[in-house]
Short mmCIF file of C-alpha atoms in Angstrom, two decimals:
data_model
loop_
_atom_site.label_atom_id
_atom_site.label_comp_id
_atom_site.label_asym_id
_atom_site.label_seq_id
_atom_site.Cartn_x
_atom_site.Cartn_y
_atom_site.Cartn_z
CA UNK A 209 0.00 -0.02 0.03
CA UNK A 210 1.08 3.56 -0.58
CA UNK A 211 1.99 5.67 2.41
CA UNK A 212 -0.41 8.59 2.92
CA UNK A 213 2.46 10.60 4.45
CA UNK A 214 4.81 10.50 1.41
CA UNK A 215 5.29 12.34 -1.91
CA UNK A 216 6.63 10.96 -5.21
CA UNK A 217 10.16 11.94 -6.27
CA UNK A 218 11.21 12.84 -9.82
CA UNK A 219 11.49 9.12 -10.79
CA UNK A 220 8.23 8.15 -9.13
CA UNK A 221 9.88 6.88 -5.94
CA UNK A 222 8.11 7.72 -2.71
CA UNK A 223 9.79 10.37 -0.56
CA UNK A 224 9.80 10.21 3.21
CA UNK A 225 7.36 12.41 5.03
CA UNK A 226 10.19 14.56 6.42
CA UNK A 227 11.01 15.70 2.88
CA UNK A 228 7.54 17.39 2.76
CA UNK A 229 8.63 19.90 5.43
CA UNK A 230 11.90 20.65 3.46
CA UNK A 231 9.98 21.27 0.23
CA UNK A 232 7.23 23.49 1.68
CA UNK A 233 9.15 26.78 1.06
CA UNK A 234 9.31 25.93 -2.66
CA UNK A 235 5.67 24.92 -3.12
CA UNK A 236 3.19 27.52 -4.55
CA UNK A 237 1.04 29.09 -1.77
CA UNK A 238 -2.40 27.74 -1.19
CA UNK A 239 -5.32 30.02 -1.94
CA UNK A 240 -7.33 31.05 1.12
CA UNK A 241 -10.78 29.59 1.46
CA UNK A 242 -13.55 31.86 0.16
CA UNK A 243 -15.33 33.62 2.99
CA UNK A 244 -18.79 32.34 3.69
CA UNK A 245 -21.51 34.69 2.40
CA UNK A 246 -22.79 37.00 5.11
CA UNK A 247 -26.51 37.00 5.44
CA UNK A 248 -28.15 40.45 5.60
CA UNK A 249 -29.79 40.84 8.99
CA UNK A 250 -33.56 41.08 9.14
CA UNK A 251 -35.12 44.53 9.53
CA UNK A 252 -36.42 45.43 12.97
CA UNK A 253 -40.12 44.83 13.65
CA UNK A 254 -42.33 47.23 15.62
CA UNK A 255 -45.66 45.95 16.96
CA UNK A 256 -48.55 48.21 18.01
CA UNK A 257 -51.45 46.71 19.94
CA UNK A 258 -55.19 47.36 19.73
CA UNK A 259 -58.04 48.40 22.00
CA UNK A 260 -57.72 47.10 25.58
CA UNK A 261 -54.63 45.10 24.63
CA UNK A 262 -51.08 45.02 25.99
CA UNK A 263 -47.73 43.75 24.86
CA UNK A 264 -48.44 40.36 26.49
CA UNK A 265 -51.09 39.62 23.87
CA UNK A 266 -48.38 39.28 21.20
CA UNK A 267 -46.20 36.64 22.89
CA UNK A 268 -47.19 34.02 20.26
CA UNK A 269 -46.45 36.36 17.40
CA UNK A 270 -43.06 37.10 19.01
CA UNK A 271 -42.32 33.43 19.18
CA UNK A 272 -43.20 32.92 15.48
CA UNK A 273 -40.91 35.72 14.37
CA UNK A 274 -38.02 34.41 16.46
CA UNK A 275 -38.45 30.93 14.97
CA UNK A 276 -38.73 31.93 11.32
CA UNK A 277 -36.44 35.02 11.38
CA UNK A 278 -33.95 34.38 14.19
CA UNK A 279 -32.08 37.44 15.30
CA UNK A 280 -34.82 39.85 14.37
CA UNK A 281 -35.14 42.75 16.81
CA UNK A 282 -38.83 42.90 17.68
CA UNK A 283 -40.25 45.69 19.83
CA UNK A 284 -43.78 45.29 21.09
CA UNK A 285 -44.57 48.83 22.24
CA UNK A 286 -45.98 48.88 25.75
CA UNK A 287 -47.95 52.11 25.64
CA UNK A 288 -51.59 52.99 26.19
CA UNK A 289 -52.42 49.53 27.57
CA UNK A 290 -55.85 48.44 28.82
CA UNK A 291 -58.20 51.29 29.44
CA UNK A 292 -55.54 53.79 28.42
CA UNK A 293 -56.21 52.66 24.86
CA UNK A 294 -59.41 54.66 25.01
CA UNK A 295 -57.37 57.85 25.05
CA UNK A 296 -57.87 60.07 22.00
CA UNK A 297 -56.02 58.68 18.99
CA UNK A 298 -53.98 61.80 18.31
CA UNK A 299 -52.65 61.64 21.83
CA UNK A 300 -51.68 57.97 21.23
CA UNK A 301 -50.09 58.82 17.88
CA UNK A 302 -47.83 61.32 19.62
CA UNK A 303 -46.80 58.80 22.28
CA UNK A 304 -46.10 56.05 19.80
CA UNK A 305 -44.22 58.46 17.56
CA UNK A 306 -41.82 59.29 20.38
CA UNK A 307 -41.24 55.52 20.86
CA UNK A 308 -40.64 54.62 17.20
CA UNK A 309 -38.33 57.50 16.25
CA UNK A 310 -35.20 56.09 18.04
CA UNK A 311 -35.92 52.56 16.66
CA UNK A 312 -36.10 53.88 13.15
CA UNK A 313 -32.97 55.96 13.67
CA UNK A 314 -31.00 52.80 14.44
CA UNK A 315 -32.32 51.00 11.36
CA UNK A 316 -31.02 52.69 8.20
CA UNK A 317 -32.37 49.88 6.00
CA UNK A 318 -35.90 50.40 7.33
CA UNK A 319 -38.35 48.78 9.70
CA UNK A 320 -41.56 46.79 9.54
CA UNK A 321 -44.76 47.78 11.32
CA UNK A 322 -47.28 45.17 12.48
CA UNK A 323 -50.33 46.98 13.85
CA UNK A 324 -53.39 45.26 15.18
CA UNK A 325 -57.01 46.47 15.20
CA UNK A 326 -57.18 50.06 16.52
CA UNK A 327 -53.39 50.05 16.39
CA UNK A 328 -53.60 49.87 12.58
CA UNK A 329 -55.21 53.39 12.57
CA UNK A 330 -52.52 54.65 14.95
CA UNK A 331 -49.87 53.38 12.56
CA UNK A 332 -51.52 54.84 9.51
CA UNK A 333 -51.52 58.23 11.20
CA UNK A 334 -47.87 57.71 12.07
CA UNK A 335 -47.07 57.14 8.45
CA UNK A 336 -48.90 60.33 7.57
CA UNK A 337 -47.32 62.69 10.13
CA UNK A 338 -43.70 61.44 10.03
CA UNK A 339 -41.72 63.21 7.31
CA UNK A 340 -38.81 60.85 7.47
CA UNK A 341 -40.22 57.47 8.39
CA UNK A 342 -38.50 54.46 6.88
CA UNK A 343 -41.29 51.80 7.04
CA UNK A 344 -40.72 48.98 4.55
CA UNK A 345 -43.84 47.02 5.22
CA UNK A 346 -46.89 48.31 7.06
CA UNK A 347 -48.92 45.18 8.02
CA UNK A 348 -52.45 46.18 9.04
CA UNK A 349 -53.86 43.25 11.09
CA UNK A 350 -57.64 43.34 11.13
CA UNK A 351 -57.93 47.04 11.50
CA UNK A 352 -60.97 49.22 10.82
CA UNK A 353 -59.16 51.33 8.25
CA UNK A 354 -62.36 52.87 6.86
CA UNK A 355 -64.04 53.06 10.25
CA UNK A 356 -66.34 51.01 12.42
CA UNK A 357 -70.16 50.79 12.37
CA UNK A 358 -71.27 47.87 14.45
CA UNK A 359 -72.38 46.85 17.89
CA UNK A 360 -69.64 45.07 19.80
CA UNK A 361 -69.08 44.05 23.43
CA UNK A 362 -66.58 46.92 23.69
CA UNK A 363 -69.22 49.48 22.69
CA UNK A 364 -71.90 48.00 24.92
CA UNK A 365 -69.55 48.23 27.87
CA UNK A 366 -68.52 51.80 27.06
CA UNK A 367 -71.95 53.13 25.98
CA UNK A 368 -74.50 50.71 27.55
CA UNK A 369 -77.56 52.83 26.72
CA UNK A 370 -76.66 53.36 23.04
CA UNK A 371 -76.99 51.36 19.87
CA UNK A 372 -75.13 51.77 16.62
CA UNK A 373 -78.08 53.64 15.14
CA UNK A 374 -77.90 56.43 17.65
CA UNK A 375 -74.28 56.34 18.80
CA UNK A 376 -73.48 59.17 16.44
CA UNK A 377 -75.16 61.52 18.92
CA UNK A 378 -72.34 60.79 21.38
CA UNK A 379 -69.44 60.17 19.00
CA UNK A 380 -69.99 63.19 16.87
CA UNK A 381 -69.86 65.56 19.84
CA UNK A 382 -66.76 67.19 21.29
CA UNK A 383 -67.11 65.02 24.38
CA UNK A 384 -67.39 61.83 22.32
CA UNK A 385 -64.28 62.58 20.29
CA UNK A 386 -62.30 62.23 23.54
CA UNK A 387 -62.75 58.46 23.23
CA UNK A 388 -60.61 56.53 20.73
CA UNK A 389 -63.54 54.44 19.49
CA UNK A 390 -65.41 57.58 18.51
CA UNK A 391 -62.39 58.85 16.56
CA UNK A 392 -63.12 56.19 13.87
CA UNK A 393 -66.89 55.74 14.37
CA UNK A 394 -68.25 56.05 10.81
CA UNK A 395 -72.00 56.20 10.58
CA UNK A 396 -72.98 55.90 6.88
CA UNK A 397 -76.39 57.37 7.56
CA UNK A 398 -74.94 60.63 8.92
CA UNK A 399 -72.10 61.30 6.57
CA UNK A 400 -72.21 65.15 6.93
CA UNK A 401 -71.95 64.84 10.73
CA UNK A 402 -69.08 62.44 10.35
CA UNK A 403 -67.10 64.72 8.06
CA UNK A 404 -67.65 67.76 10.24
CA UNK A 405 -67.10 66.13 13.61
CA UNK A 406 -64.50 63.41 13.08
CA UNK A 407 -61.23 64.75 14.50
CA UNK A 408 -59.17 61.71 13.34
CA UNK A 409 -60.45 59.36 10.64
CA UNK A 410 -61.81 62.06 8.31
CA UNK A 411 -58.46 63.84 8.54
CA UNK A 412 -56.08 60.91 7.87
CA UNK A 413 -58.50 59.80 5.04
CA UNK A 414 -58.20 63.25 3.45
CA UNK A 415 -61.97 63.46 3.47
CA UNK A 416 -61.84 66.92 5.01
CA UNK A 417 -59.57 69.72 3.90
CA UNK A 418 -56.76 70.64 6.24
CA UNK A 419 -53.43 72.43 5.73
CA UNK A 420 -51.32 69.27 6.18
CA UNK A 421 -53.19 67.11 3.63
CA UNK A 422 -50.55 67.30 0.89
CA UNK A 423 -47.61 66.68 3.22
CA UNK A 424 -49.43 63.75 4.87
CA UNK A 425 -50.18 62.12 1.54
CA UNK A 426 -46.51 62.44 0.54
CA UNK A 427 -45.38 60.94 3.80
CA UNK A 428 -47.81 58.03 3.53
CA UNK A 429 -46.51 57.19 0.06
CA UNK A 430 -42.97 56.56 1.51
CA UNK A 431 -44.15 53.10 2.65
CA UNK A 432 -42.75 50.12 0.76
CA UNK A 433 -45.78 47.81 1.08
CA UNK A 434 -49.20 48.09 2.59
CA UNK A 435 -50.33 44.62 3.68
CA UNK A 436 -54.01 44.43 4.57
CA UNK A 437 -55.27 41.41 6.59
CA UNK A 438 -58.83 40.62 7.62
CA UNK A 439 -61.62 38.15 7.22
CA UNK A 440 -65.39 37.49 7.27
CA UNK A 441 -65.32 35.62 10.67
CA UNK A 442 -63.68 38.50 12.53
CA UNK A 443 -66.84 39.24 14.54
CA UNK A 444 -65.72 42.74 15.68
CA UNK A 445 -64.63 44.86 12.69
CA UNK A 446 -67.86 45.94 11.05
CA UNK A 447 -68.11 45.69 8.20
CA UNK A 448 -65.15 43.32 8.08
CA UNK A 449 -64.24 44.71 4.68
CA UNK A 450 -63.13 47.89 6.48
CA UNK A 451 -59.86 45.99 6.98
CA UNK A 452 -59.40 46.34 3.21
CA UNK A 453 -60.67 49.93 2.99
CA UNK A 454 -64.19 48.81 2.03
CA UNK A 455 -67.23 50.27 3.78
CA UNK A 456 -71.00 50.71 3.74
CA UNK A 457 -72.83 53.15 1.57
CA UNK A 458 -76.00 54.81 2.80
CA UNK A 459 -77.95 51.57 2.13
CA UNK A 460 -75.46 49.55 4.12
CA UNK A 461 -74.18 47.88 0.98
CA UNK A 462 -70.47 47.31 1.17
CA UNK A 463 -68.44 49.10 -1.40
CA UNK A 464 -64.91 47.77 -1.99
CA UNK A 465 -61.80 49.90 -1.75
CA UNK A 466 -61.79 50.74 -5.49
CA UNK A 467 -65.33 52.16 -5.18
CA UNK A 468 -64.59 54.47 -2.25
CA UNK A 469 -64.22 58.16 -2.86
CA UNK A 470 -60.98 58.29 -0.92
CA UNK A 471 -59.61 55.84 -3.50
CA UNK A 472 -61.12 57.45 -6.62
CA UNK A 473 -59.80 60.86 -5.45
CA UNK A 474 -56.55 59.30 -4.28
CA UNK A 475 -56.95 61.58 -1.32
CA UNK A 476 -54.18 59.99 0.77
CA UNK A 477 -52.45 57.75 -1.73
CA UNK A 478 -54.33 54.42 -1.98
CA UNK A 479 -54.72 54.59 -5.75
CA UNK A 480 -51.07 55.46 -6.24
CA UNK A 481 -49.99 52.56 -3.97
CA UNK A 482 -52.16 50.08 -5.81
CA UNK A 483 -50.92 51.30 -9.18
CA UNK A 484 -47.30 50.62 -8.16
CA UNK A 485 -48.20 47.17 -6.81
CA UNK A 486 -47.53 48.13 -3.26
CA UNK A 487 -50.95 47.00 -1.77
CA UNK A 488 -51.32 43.35 -0.71
CA UNK A 489 -54.69 41.99 0.43
CA UNK A 490 -54.71 38.83 2.45
CA UNK A 491 -58.26 37.67 3.41
CA UNK A 492 -58.38 34.75 5.84
CA UNK A 493 -61.64 33.08 6.84
CA UNK A 494 -62.26 31.26 10.14
CA UNK A 495 -60.25 33.59 12.37
CA UNK A 496 -62.06 35.54 15.14
CA UNK A 497 -60.86 39.00 16.04
CA UNK A 498 -58.88 38.03 19.15
CA UNK A 499 -56.90 35.33 17.27
CA UNK A 500 -55.28 37.32 14.49
CA UNK A 501 -51.94 37.73 16.33
CA UNK A 502 -51.71 34.10 17.54
CA UNK A 503 -52.84 32.05 14.52
CA UNK A 504 -49.75 30.32 13.11
CA UNK A 505 -51.29 29.70 9.62
CA UNK A 506 -52.20 33.35 9.34
CA UNK A 507 -48.72 34.33 10.34
CA UNK A 508 -47.01 32.07 7.79
CA UNK A 509 -49.43 33.07 5.05
CA UNK A 510 -49.85 36.77 5.44
CA UNK A 511 -47.11 38.16 7.70
CA UNK A 512 -43.90 36.21 7.50
CA UNK A 513 -43.32 36.68 3.73
CA UNK A 514 -43.05 40.45 4.29
CA UNK A 515 -40.52 40.46 7.15
CA UNK A 516 -37.41 40.73 5.01
#
């Protein structure tokens, strides 16, 4: 057998292993191994909760992100928890803005926003008022983006003597606008009152003229992708198509996003986003409102692909 520790001489005779050391200075240098490709780190994720929620509600979502995108920096903002989530939405926008600014400043490649229910409206306002935001994907998780018009346990607890048909009397008053729910209460039978009284939704929708409308639209269009998630079995968002910017007309027939005036007028940028392929709609049946942030299939289908 041939010795593994020998080399062949000029006449094919094996050389002792010691000769290898003597010949090393005369051998051509070996090329260094190619460095292993360095994977680009995942962009940070910021999570904003909904009405009566807290950061604890998103423990499952946090686990899913850590499993599929290890090393991702995920910040579940712990602000306006529980009953504090009833504070006026502009107040909440200011608080969340102060929290996200330093996170964005440390992420030159951008961040992702995952915003649940009422938090989706907070995040949309953030995209409007922040001149230099760097949001890559804004994931709106079962959020009443075109407003809410339906009886829910939340409303019955907050306004026990009112029904959806007469809640406008409270919500479209200065006192009512001090409650977050009333900031996006959208009664299709009292559109004039809504437009005149809404201190939040009508403004970020560009449905009412204001001096910041042009700047807000420009800011909103900085977003990379707008991912809209919702479904017919939600049970809270009414109509559920509000998650996709659909809403009732005066006859309570649901008009889809492309039929809404805010889209046709491109009042805050929806039409422009859709034209450039930046709007993604992900409808998911069979998921109740409180399970959107804990359903693994939903996460893998509608959220995980956008967390680059």
